[in-house]
CSV table of C-alpha atoms in Angstrom, one decimal:
chain,number,residue,atom,x,y,z
U,23,UNK,CA,-11.8,5.9,13.7
U,24,UNK,CA,-10.4,5.8,10.3
U,25,UNK,CA,-7.7,3.1,10.2
U,26,UNK,CA,-4.5,4.4,8.8
U,27,UNK,CA,-1.2,1.7,8.1
U,28,UNK,CA,1.4,2.2,6.3
U,29,UNK,CA,4.3,0.2,4.4
U,30,UNK,CA,7.5,1.9,5.2
U,31,UNK,CA,10.9,0.0,3.9
U,32,UNK,CA,14.3,1.3,3.8
U,33,UNK,CA,15.9,1.2,0.3
U,34,UNK,CA,19.2,-0.2,2.0
U,35,UNK,CA,18.3,-3.4,0.5
U,36,UNK,CA,16.1,-5.1,-2.2
U,37,UNK,CA,12.5,-6.0,-1.4
U,38,UNK,CA,12.3,-9.6,-0.2
U,39,UNK,CA,9.1,-11.6,0.9
U,40,UNK,CA,10.0,-11.1,4.5
U,41,UNK,CA,9.0,-7.0,3.8
U,42,UNK,CA,6.1,-8.1,1.1
U,43,UNK,CA,4.6,-10.4,4.3
U,44,UNK,CA,4.5,-7.0,6.4
U,45,UNK,CA,3.1,-4.7,3.4
U,46,UNK,CA,0.5,-7.3,2.8
U,47,UNK,CA,-0.6,-7.7,6.4
U,48,UNK,CA,-0.8,-3.7,6.6
U,49,UNK,CA,-2.4,-3.1,3.4
U,50,UNK,CA,-5.1,-6.1,4.2
U,51,UNK,CA,-5.8,-4.3,7.6
U,52,UNK,CA,-6.2,-0.9,5.7
U,53,UNK,CA,-8.6,-2.5,3.2
U,54,UNK,CA,-10.3,-5.2,5.7
U,55,UNK,CA,-11.6,-1.9,7.2
U,56,UNK,CA,-12.3,0.4,4.6
U,57,UNK,CA,-8.9,2.6,5.7
U,58,UNK,CA,-6.1,4.1,3.9
U,59,UNK,CA,-2.3,2.5,3.2
U,60,UNK,CA,0.5,4.6,2.4
U,61,UNK,CA,3.9,4.0,0.6
U,62,UNK,CA,6.8,5.7,2.5
U,63,UNK,CA,10.4,5.4,1.9
U,64,UNK,CA,12.4,5.5,4.7
U,65,UNK,CA,15.6,6.6,3.1
U,66,UNK,CA,17.4,8.8,5.1
U,67,UNK,CA,21.0,6.4,5.3
U,68,UNK,CA,21.8,8.5,2.5
U,69,UNK,CA,25.1,6.5,2.0
U,70,UNK,CA,23.3,2.8,1.8
U,71,UNK,CA,20.5,3.8,-0.1
U,72,UNK,CA,20.3,3.3,-3.4
U,73,UNK,CA,17.9,3.7,-6.8
U,74,UNK,CA,17.8,0.4,-7.8
U,75,UNK,CA,16.1,-0.5,-4.1
U,76,UNK,CA,13.8,2.1,-4.5
U,77,UNK,CA,13.0,0.8,-8.0
U,78,UNK,CA,12.0,-2.5,-6.6
U,79,UNK,CA,9.8,-1.3,-4.1
U,80,UNK,CA,8.2,0.7,-6.3
U,81,UNK,CA,7.7,-2.0,-9.1
U,82,UNK,CA,7.2,-5.1,-6.8
U,83,UNK,CA,4.0,-3.1,-4.4
U,84,UNK,CA,2.6,-2.5,-8.1
U,85,UNK,CA,3.0,-6.0,-9.6
U,86,UNK,CA,1.7,-7.2,-6.4
U,87,UNK,CA,-1.1,-5.1,-6.4
U,88,UNK,CA,-0.7,-3.7,-3.2
U,89,UNK,CA,-2.3,-0.2,-4.0
U,90,UNK,CA,-1.3,2.8,-2.1
U,91,UNK,CA,-3.7,5.5,-1.2
U,92,UNK,CA,-0.9,8.0,-0.1
U,93,UNK,CA,2.3,8.6,-1.5
U,94,UNK,CA,5.1,7.5,-2.3
U,95,UNK,CA,6.3,9.4,0.1
U,96,UNK,CA,10.6,9.9,0.6
U,97,UNK,CA,11.6,10.8,4.1
U,98,UNK,CA,14.8,12.4,2.2
U,99,UNK,CA,12.2,14.9,1.1
U,100,UNK,CA,10.4,15.6,4.3
U,101,UNK,CA,13.9,17.5,6.2
U,102,UNK,CA,12.7,20.9,6.6
U,103,UNK,CA,9.8,19.4,8.1
U,104,UNK,CA,12.0,17.5,10.7
U,105,UNK,CA,14.6,20.6,11.1
U,106,UNK,CA,11.3,22.8,11.8
U,107,UNK,CA,10.2,19.6,14.8
U,108,UNK,CA,13.6,19.5,15.9
U,109,UNK,CA,13.7,23.4,16.7
U,110,UNK,CA,10.2,23.0,18.4
U,111,UNK,CA,11.6,20.2,20.9
U,112,UNK,CA,14.7,21.9,21.5
U,113,UNK,CA,12.8,25.0,22.6
U,114,UNK,CA,10.1,23.0,24.9
U,115,UNK,CA,12.8,21.3,26.6
U,116,UNK,CA,12.2,18.0,24.9
U,117,UNK,CA,15.2,17.6,23.2
U,118,UNK,CA,19.0,19.0,24.3
U,119,UNK,CA,22.3,19.6,22.7
U,120,UNK,CA,24.8,17.1,23.2
U,121,UNK,CA,28.4,17.5,23.1
U,122,UNK,CA,30.3,14.4,24.1
U,123,UNK,CA,32.9,13.2,21.5
U,124,UNK,CA,33.1,10.0,20.5
U,125,UNK,CA,35.9,8.9,22.5
U,126,UNK,CA,33.9,10.4,25.5
U,127,UNK,CA,30.8,8.2,24.6
U,128,UNK,CA,33.3,5.0,24.2
U,129,UNK,CA,35.2,5.8,27.4
U,130,UNK,CA,31.8,5.9,29.3
U,131,UNK,CA,30.9,2.7,27.5
U,132,UNK,CA,33.8,0.8,28.7
U,133,UNK,CA,33.5,2.5,32.4
U,134,UNK,CA,29.8,0.6,32.1
U,135,UNK,CA,30.6,-2.5,31.1
U,136,UNK,CA,33.7,-2.9,33.5
U,137,UNK,CA,30.8,-2.5,35.9
U,138,UNK,CA,28.6,-5.1,34.3
U,139,UNK,CA,26.1,-2.6,33.7
U,140,UNK,CA,24.0,-1.9,30.6
U,141,UNK,CA,26.2,0.2,28.4
U,142,UNK,CA,24.2,3.5,27.2
U,143,UNK,CA,24.3,7.4,27.3
U,144,UNK,CA,23.9,9.2,31.0
U,145,UNK,CA,22.4,12.1,30.4
U,146,UNK,CA,25.6,14.1,31.3
U,147,UNK,CA,24.5,16.9,28.6
U,148,UNK,CA,20.8,16.8,29.7
U,149,UNK,CA,21.4,20.0,31.9
U,150,UNK,CA,24.4,21.8,30.1
U,151,UNK,CA,23.3,25.4,29.5
U,152,UNK,CA,26.7,26.8,28.0
U,153,UNK,CA,27.7,25.0,23.9
U,154,UNK,CA,31.5,23.8,24.0
U,155,UNK,CA,33.2,25.8,21.3
U,156,UNK,CA,34.4,24.1,18.0
U,157,UNK,CA,31.9,21.2,18.7
U,158,UNK,CA,29.3,20.6,16.7
U,159,UNK,CA,26.3,19.2,18.9
U,160,UNK,CA,24.2,16.1,18.1
U,161,UNK,CA,20.5,16.5,19.2
U,162,UNK,CA,19.4,13.8,21.6
U,163,UNK,CA,15.8,13.2,22.8
U,164,UNK,CA,14.7,14.0,26.8
U,165,UNK,CA,13.6,10.5,27.5
U,166,UNK,CA,11.4,10.4,30.8
U,167,UNK,CA,13.6,8.7,33.4
U,168,UNK,CA,10.9,7.2,35.6
U,169,UNK,CA,8.1,5.3,35.1
U,170,UNK,CA,7.1,2.6,32.1
U,171,UNK,CA,6.1,2.0,28.9
U,172,UNK,CA,3.5,-0.4,28.1
U,173,UNK,CA,3.2,-1.5,24.2
U,174,UNK,CA,-0.1,-2.9,23.9
U,175,UNK,CA,1.0,-5.3,21.1
U,176,UNK,CA,-1.8,-6.7,19.1
U,177,UNK,CA,0.2,-10.0,18.3
U,178,UNK,CA,2.5,-10.5,21.5
U,179,UNK,CA,0.1,-9.0,23.8
U,180,UNK,CA,1.2,-5.8,26.6
U,181,UNK,CA,5.2,-5.7,26.5
U,182,UNK,CA,6.6,-3.3,29.6
U,183,UNK,CA,9.8,-1.2,29.4
U,184,UNK,CA,11.2,0.5,32.1
U,185,UNK,CA,12.0,4.7,31.0
U,186,UNK,CA,15.2,3.9,33.2
U,187,UNK,CA,17.1,1.5,31.1
U,188,UNK,CA,15.8,3.4,27.6
U,189,UNK,CA,18.7,6.0,27.2
U,190,UNK,CA,18.4,9.6,25.5
U,191,UNK,CA,18.1,8.6,21.9
U,192,UNK,CA,20.4,10.7,19.2
U,193,UNK,CA,17.4,12.3,17.1
U,194,UNK,CA,19.8,14.2,15.2
U,195,UNK,CA,23.3,13.9,14.0
U,196,UNK,CA,26.1,16.5,14.2
U,197,UNK,CA,26.1,17.2,11.0
U,198,UNK,CA,21.8,18.1,11.4
U,199,UNK,CA,20.7,15.0,9.3
U,200,UNK,CA,18.0,13.5,11.6
U,201,UNK,CA,17.8,9.8,12.9
U,202,UNK,CA,15.6,7.0,11.8
U,203,UNK,CA,13.9,6.4,14.5
U,204,UNK,CA,13.3,10.5,14.9
U,205,UNK,CA,12.1,10.6,11.5
U,206,UNK,CA,9.4,7.8,11.5
U,207,UNK,CA,8.0,9.7,14.8
U,208,UNK,CA,7.1,12.7,12.7
U,209,UNK,CA,5.9,10.8,9.9
U,210,UNK,CA,3.5,8.5,11.5
U,211,UNK,CA,2.4,11.7,13.2
U,212,UNK,CA,2.3,13.7,10.4
U,213,UNK,CA,0.4,10.9,8.6
U,214,UNK,CA,-2.3,10.3,10.9
U,215,UNK,CA,-1.1,6.3,10.9
U,216,UNK,CA,-3.6,4.9,13.6
U,217,UNK,CA,-2.1,0.9,13.1
U,218,UNK,CA,1.9,0.4,12.9
U,219,UNK,CA,2.6,-3.1,11.7
U,220,UNK,CA,6.2,-4.1,11.2
U,221,UNK,CA,8.5,-7.4,11.7
U,222,UNK,CA,9.4,-8.0,15.9
U,223,UNK,CA,12.9,-6.7,15.3
U,224,UNK,CA,11.4,-3.0,15.7
U,225,UNK,CA,10.0,-3.9,19.2
U,226,UNK,CA,13.1,-2.7,21.1
U,227,UNK,CA,12.3,0.8,18.9
U,228,UNK,CA,8.8,1.3,20.0
U,229,UNK,CA,8.8,2.4,23.5
U,230,UNK,CA,11.5,5.2,22.5
U,231,UNK,CA,9.2,6.1,19.6
U,232,UNK,CA,6.1,6.5,21.5
U,233,UNK,CA,8.2,8.5,24.2
U,234,UNK,CA,8.4,10.9,21.5
U,235,UNK,CA,5.1,10.6,20.3
U,236,UNK,CA,3.6,11.3,23.8
U,237,UNK,CA,6.3,14.6,23.9
U,238,UNK,CA,5.0,15.7,20.9
U,239,UNK,CA,1.5,15.9,22.0
U,240,UNK,CA,0.2,12.6,19.8
U,241,UNK,CA,-1.6,9.4,21.0
U,242,UNK,CA,0.8,6.9,19.9
U,243,UNK,CA,-1.0,4.2,17.2
U,244,UNK,CA,-1.5,0.8,17.6
U,245,UNK,CA,1.6,-1.6,17.1
U,246,UNK,CA,1.4,-4.9,15.9
U,247,UNK,CA,5.3,-6.9,15.5
U,248,UNK,CA,5.1,-9.7,13.4
U,249,UNK,CA,7.4,-12.6,14.2
U,250,UNK,CA,9.7,-13.3,10.9
U,251,UNK,CA,10.1,-15.7,8.3
U,252,UNK,CA,12.7,-18.5,8.7
U,253,UNK,CA,14.4,-20.8,6.5
U,254,UNK,CA,13.1,-24.5,5.7
U,255,UNK,CA,16.1,-25.2,8.1
U,256,UNK,CA,14.6,-23.0,11.0
U,257,UNK,CA,17.5,-20.8,10.1
U,258,UNK,CA,17.1,-16.9,9.2
U,259,UNK,CA,15.8,-16.3,6.0
U,260,UNK,CA,18.7,-15.8,3.1
U,261,UNK,CA,19.2,-15.6,-0.5
U,262,UNK,CA,19.2,-19.4,-0.2
U,263,UNK,CA,16.2,-19.5,1.1
U,264,UNK,CA,14.1,-17.4,-1.2
U,265,UNK,CA,15.0,-14.0,0.2
U,266,UNK,CA,15.4,-12.7,-2.8
U,267,UNK,CA,14.3,-9.5,-4.8
U,268,UNK,CA,10.5,-9.6,-5.2
U,269,UNK,CA,10.7,-9.3,-8.7
U,270,UNK,CA,12.6,-12.4,-9.1
U,271,UNK,CA,9.4,-14.0,-8.0
U,272,UNK,CA,7.6,-12.2,-11.3
U,273,UNK,CA,10.7,-13.5,-13.3
U,274,UNK,CA,10.2,-16.9,-12.7
U,275,UNK,CA,6.5,-17.0,-13.1
U,276,UNK,CA,4.7,-17.0,-10.2
U,277,UNK,CA,1.4,-14.9,-10.2
U,278,UNK,CA,1.0,-12.0,-7.5
U,279,UNK,CA,-2.1,-13.6,-5.8
U,280,UNK,CA,-0.5,-17.2,-5.2
U,281,UNK,CA,2.4,-15.4,-3.4
U,282,UNK,CA,0.4,-12.8,-1.6
U,283,UNK,CA,-2.0,-16.3,-0.6
U,284,UNK,CA,1.4,-18.1,0.4
U,285,UNK,CA,2.8,-15.5,2.3
U,286,UNK,CA,-0.6,-14.6,4.3
U,287,UNK,CA,-0.7,-17.9,5.9
U,288,UNK,CA,2.8,-17.4,7.3
U,289,UNK,CA,1.5,-16.4,10.3
U,290,UNK,CA,-2.2,-16.3,10.1
U,291,UNK,CA,-4.9,-19.1,9.0
U,292,UNK,CA,-8.6,-19.4,9.0
U,293,UNK,CA,-9.7,-22.7,10.0
U,294,UNK,CA,-8.0,-24.9,7.4
U,295,UNK,CA,-8.6,-23.2,4.1
U,296,UNK,CA,-5.4,-23.2,2.3
U,297,UNK,CA,-6.3,-21.0,-0.8
U,298,UNK,CA,-7.6,-17.5,-0.6
U,299,UNK,CA,-8.7,-15.1,-3.6
U,300,UNK,CA,-7.7,-11.5,-3.1
U,301,UNK,CA,-11.5,-10.8,-2.0
U,302,UNK,CA,-11.3,-13.9,0.5
U,303,UNK,CA,-8.0,-12.8,2.2
U,304,UNK,CA,-9.4,-8.3,2.9
U,305,UNK,CA,-13.0,-9.6,3.9
U,306,UNK,CA,-11.2,-12.5,6.5
U,307,UNK,CA,-7.7,-11.1,7.8
U,308,UNK,CA,-7.4,-9.3,11.1
U,309,UNK,CA,-3.7,-8.4,12.6
U,310,UNK,CA,-4.8,-9.8,15.9
U,311,UNK,CA,-5.5,-13.0,14.2
U,312,UNK,CA,-1.2,-13.2,13.7
U,313,UNK,CA,0.2,-15.9,15.5
U,314,UNK,CA,3.5,-15.3,18.0
U,315,UNK,CA,5.4,-17.7,16.6
U,316,UNK,CA,7.8,-17.2,13.6
U,317,UNK,CA,7.0,-19.6,10.4
U,318,UNK,CA,9.4,-21.3,8.2
U,319,UNK,CA,9.4,-20.2,4.5
U,320,UNK,CA,8.3,-23.8,2.2
U,321,UNK,CA,9.2,-23.0,-1.6
U,322,UNK,CA,7.3,-26.6,-2.6
U,323,UNK,CA,4.1,-25.1,-0.8
U,324,UNK,CA,4.5,-21.8,-2.8
U,325,UNK,CA,4.8,-23.5,-6.1
U,326,UNK,CA,2.1,-25.6,-5.5
U,327,UNK,CA,-0.2,-22.6,-4.7
U,328,UNK,CA,1.1,-21.0,-7.7
U,329,UNK,CA,-0.5,-23.8,-9.7
U,330,UNK,CA,-3.9,-24.3,-7.8
U,331,UNK,CA,-3.8,-20.5,-8.8
U,332,UNK,CA,-3.4,-20.6,-12.4
U,333,UNK,CA,-5.6,-23.3,-12.8
U,334,UNK,CA,-8.6,-21.4,-11.1
U,335,UNK,CA,-7.8,-17.5,-12.4
U,336,UNK,CA,-9.6,-16.8,-15.3
U,337,UNK,CA,-7.6,-17.0,-18.6
U,338,UNK,CA,-7.7,-13.3,-19.3
U,339,UNK,CA,-6.3,-12.4,-16.1
U,340,UNK,CA,-3.4,-14.7,-16.1
U,341,UNK,CA,-2.7,-13.6,-19.5
U,342,UNK,CA,-1.8,-10.3,-18.5
U,343,UNK,CA,1.3,-12.0,-16.5
U,344,UNK,CA,2.0,-14.6,-18.7
U,345,UNK,CA,2.1,-11.8,-22.0
U,346,UNK,CA,5.8,-10.7,-20.4
U,347,UNK,CA,7.2,-14.0,-20.1
U,348,UNK,CA,6.5,-15.0,-24.0
U,349,UNK,CA,7.8,-11.6,-24.8
U,350,UNK,CA,11.3,-12.2,-23.1
U,351,UNK,CA,11.5,-15.3,-25.9
U,352,UNK,CA,10.9,-12.8,-28.6
U,353,UNK,CA,7.3,-14.7,-28.9
U,354,UNK,CA,4.6,-12.1,-30.3
U,355,UNK,CA,1.6,-11.2,-27.8
U,356,UNK,CA,-0.8,-10.2,-29.7
U,357,UNK,CA,-3.4,-12.5,-30.2
U,358,UNK,CA,-5.2,-12.6,-26.9
U,359,UNK,CA,-7.6,-15.4,-28.1
U,360,UNK,CA,-4.8,-18.0,-28.9
U,361,UNK,CA,-2.9,-17.2,-25.3
U,362,UNK,CA,-6.1,-17.9,-23.7
U,363,UNK,CA,-6.3,-20.7,-25.5
U,364,UNK,CA,-3.0,-22.1,-23.9
U,365,UNK,CA,-3.5,-21.0,-20.7
U,366,UNK,CA,-6.4,-23.4,-20.6
U,367,UNK,CA,-4.1,-26.4,-22.2
U,368,UNK,CA,-1.2,-25.6,-20.1
U,369,UNK,CA,-2.4,-24.9,-16.7
U,370,UNK,CA,-2.7,-28.5,-15.4
U,371,UNK,CA,0.5,-29.4,-17.2
U,372,UNK,CA,2.8,-26.3,-15.6
U,373,UNK,CA,3.7,-24.9,-12.4
U,374,UNK,CA,4.4,-21.5,-13.5
U,375,UNK,CA,4.4,-18.9,-16.0
U,376,UNK,CA,7.7,-19.4,-17.1
U,377,UNK,CA,7.1,-22.9,-17.3
U,378,UNK,CA,3.8,-22.2,-19.6
U,379,UNK,CA,6.2,-19.9,-21.9
U,380,UNK,CA,8.8,-22.2,-22.5
U,381,UNK,CA,6.8,-25.2,-23.1
U,382,UNK,CA,4.2,-23.4,-25.3
U,383,UNK,CA,7.0,-21.9,-28.0
U,384,UNK,CA,5.5,-23.7,-30.5
U,385,UNK,CA,2.3,-22.3,-30.2
U,386,UNK,CA,4.0,-18.6,-31.1
U,387,UNK,CA,6.3,-19.3,-33.7
U,388,UNK,CA,6.2,-20.9,-37.2
U,389,UNK,CA,10.0,-22.3,-37.1
U,390,UNK,CA,9.7,-25.7,-35.3
U,391,UNK,CA,12.7,-26.6,-33.5
U,392,UNK,CA,12.2,-30.6,-33.4
U,393,UNK,CA,14.6,-32.5,-30.8
U,394,UNK,CA,16.4,-34.5,-32.5
U,395,UNK,CA,15.6,-38.0,-30.2
U,396,UNK,CA,12.3,-37.6,-30.6
U,397,UNK,CA,12.3,-37.5,-34.7
U,398,UNK,CA,14.6,-40.3,-34.7
U,399,UNK,CA,12.2,-42.3,-32.6
U,400,UNK,CA,8.9,-41.4,-34.4
U,401,UNK,CA,9.4,-39.8,-37.1
U,402,UNK,CA,10.6,-43.1,-39.2
U,403,UNK,CA,9.6,-43.3,-42.9
U,404,UNK,CA,6.7,-45.7,-41.9
U,405,UNK,CA,5.4,-42.9,-39.7
U,406,UNK,CA,6.0,-40.1,-42.2
U,407,UNK,CA,3.8,-42.0,-44.8
U,408,UNK,CA,1.3,-42.1,-42.0
U,409,UNK,CA,1.4,-38.7,-42.0
U,410,UNK,CA,0.9,-37.5,-45.2
U,411,UNK,CA,-2.4,-39.5,-45.4
U,412,UNK,CA,-3.3,-38.0,-41.8
U,413,UNK,CA,-3.3,-34.6,-43.6
U,414,UNK,CA,-5.4,-35.5,-46.6
U,415,UNK,CA,-7.9,-36.4,-43.6
U,416,UNK,CA,-7.1,-33.3,-41.3
U,417,UNK,CA,-8.0,-31.0,-44.8
U,418,UNK,CA,-11.0,-32.2,-45.7
U,419,UNK,CA,-12.6,-31.6,-42.3
U,420,UNK,CA,-14.8,-29.0,-42.1
U,421,UNK,CA,-15.6,-28.1,-37.9
U,422,UNK,CA,-11.6,-27.5,-36.7
U,423,UNK,CA,-12.4,-28.2,-33.4
U,424,UNK,CA,-11.0,-30.3,-30.9
U,425,UNK,CA,-14.1,-32.9,-30.4
U,426,UNK,CA,-14.2,-33.1,-34.7
U,427,UNK,CA,-10.2,-33.4,-34.5
U,428,UNK,CA,-10.3,-36.0,-31.8
U,429,UNK,CA,-12.6,-38.2,-33.9
U,430,UNK,CA,-10.8,-37.7,-37.1
U,431,UNK,CA,-7.8,-38.8,-35.5
U,432,UNK,CA,-9.4,-41.6,-33.5
U,433,UNK,CA,-10.8,-43.1,-36.7
U,434,UNK,CA,-7.9,-42.6,-38.5
U,435,UNK,CA,-6.2,-44.9,-36.3
U,436,UNK,CA,-8.6,-47.6,-36.1
U,437,UNK,CA,-8.4,-47.5,-39.7
U,438,UNK,CA,-4.6,-48.3,-39.3
U,439,UNK,CA,-5.1,-50.7,-37.0
U,440,UNK,CA,-3.2,-49.0,-34.7
U,441,UNK,CA,-3.4,-47.5,-31.1
U,442,UNK,CA,-4.0,-43.6,-30.6
U,443,UNK,CA,-1.0,-42.9,-29.6
U,444,UNK,CA,0.9,-44.5,-32.5
U,445,UNK,CA,-0.9,-41.8,-34.8
U,446,UNK,CA,-0.8,-38.8,-31.8
U,447,UNK,CA,3.2,-39.0,-30.8
U,448,UNK,CA,4.2,-38.4,-34.4
U,449,UNK,CA,1.9,-36.2,-34.8
U,450,UNK,CA,2.9,-34.1,-31.9
U,451,UNK,CA,6.5,-34.0,-32.7
U,452,UNK,CA,5.8,-32.8,-36.1
U,453,UNK,CA,3.5,-30.1,-34.6
U,454,UNK,CA,5.8,-28.7,-31.8
U,455,UNK,CA,9.2,-30.1,-31.8
U,456,UNK,CA,9.1,-32.8,-29.0
U,457,UNK,CA,6.8,-35.4,-27.4
U,458,UNK,CA,5.2,-33.5,-24.5
U,459,UNK,CA,2.2,-31.1,-25.1
U,460,UNK,CA,-1.5,-30.7,-24.5
U,461,UNK,CA,-3.8,-33.6,-25.9
U,462,UNK,CA,-3.0,-33.7,-29.5
U,463,UNK,CA,-7.0,-32.7,-30.7
U,464,UNK,CA,-6.4,-29.5,-28.1
U,465,UNK,CA,-3.0,-28.8,-29.6
U,466,UNK,CA,-3.8,-28.9,-33.1
U,467,UNK,CA,-7.2,-26.8,-32.8
U,468,UNK,CA,-5.3,-23.7,-31.0
U,469,UNK,CA,-2.6,-24.2,-34.1
U,470,UNK,CA,-5.2,-24.0,-36.4
U,471,UNK,CA,-5.8,-25.8,-39.6
U,472,UNK,CA,-3.4,-24.0,-41.9
U,473,UNK,CA,-0.2,-24.2,-39.4
U,474,UNK,CA,-1.1,-27.6,-38.7
U,475,UNK,CA,-1.5,-28.5,-42.2
U,476,UNK,CA,2.2,-27.0,-43.2
U,477,UNK,CA,4.3,-28.5,-40.0
U,478,UNK,CA,2.5,-32.1,-41.3
U,479,UNK,CA,3.5,-31.7,-45.0
U,480,UNK,CA,6.8,-30.6,-43.8
U,481,UNK,CA,7.5,-33.1,-41.1
U,482,UNK,CA,6.6,-36.0,-43.7
U,483,UNK,CA,9.1,-35.0,-45.9
């Protein structure tokens, strides 16, 4: 059997890490088994769905590299198909018109509550033959009255629901628009979905959806309901914990592979391994290995993983993600050799691309903004005189590479009878504007001969 999975977010809120993990698990399950992955936007709630949420879903999935084989599909573009299936169900008797008013339903539930019964639709329109004049009916699914529904969940094991506890779900509203649970069923059947991977908040929807699939003549897919992600304090994940738009992580300077690596470990493991490449995740992941228990989000662990990926990923690949951060600061992004050199110089010193871009501004601009306190401390008259002499020494270098630069500065410091730091720090302030940069020889090599000599001359005036 060829595996087909889907990620089906509702654009009623921005895509955040809980949804991303679900998408990742679905994508990995398809990729691991050579199957297909579908992106489907469930936008039937037209009052709450927004274009911004749709944009974040599509752009977020693209940034993450979770490529889809089919889609994106939009449920609002499939209404004709849903109406067709509802007509078939009404004709076959697996669905019926319900004319109960809102007041009737409220009275029904109040009476059930008073009798200490579970509030549910009692099926009073199940066998109605004649329409009610002047009333636009809803359409309900005729759920079986007897027997059990067994959800063979790949994460939680078998979950049994009694049909007598499931009421007749509304599948079309009185204005004819289909409901979420019905659209999901038709989509999964039409698209050949074999594995539904989603949050465990959907467990109670599953038996109803399975019954509808059977009524339509389809074998239900395999289901895997993954546990939720909690905040560090054990509470439901919220914005204060990191439940922000996935694109916020791009803006904060995280690599997509680092974020995916972090999320795959929230509920899944492979021995004690912490760091995974995308290829390793595909080779090792299986939805059946996901834990039942909820996992806690740890922003410090994510930050650590991001730096690990910065240090292990080829600079040319990192450059693709660093360039937008440089561009946002108005810095040029056309010199790939310089950008990759900066990544090599800064990746052990910075934890995010945003931090790397901020710390590397002086590499990409001719205007050096020097910190006043650093200037007062390190660019004294004595230091300026030293910079003049050092500039002459460096100008005579035939080989403008880090080892040759280091040797020249070290020899200069020895001749002056001072430690290397006494020379390097004034140079650092002169060329970078501050007291923190990569090793001074590496810094000057990246800046190049002309810019280095120009900055030393300007700072020593």
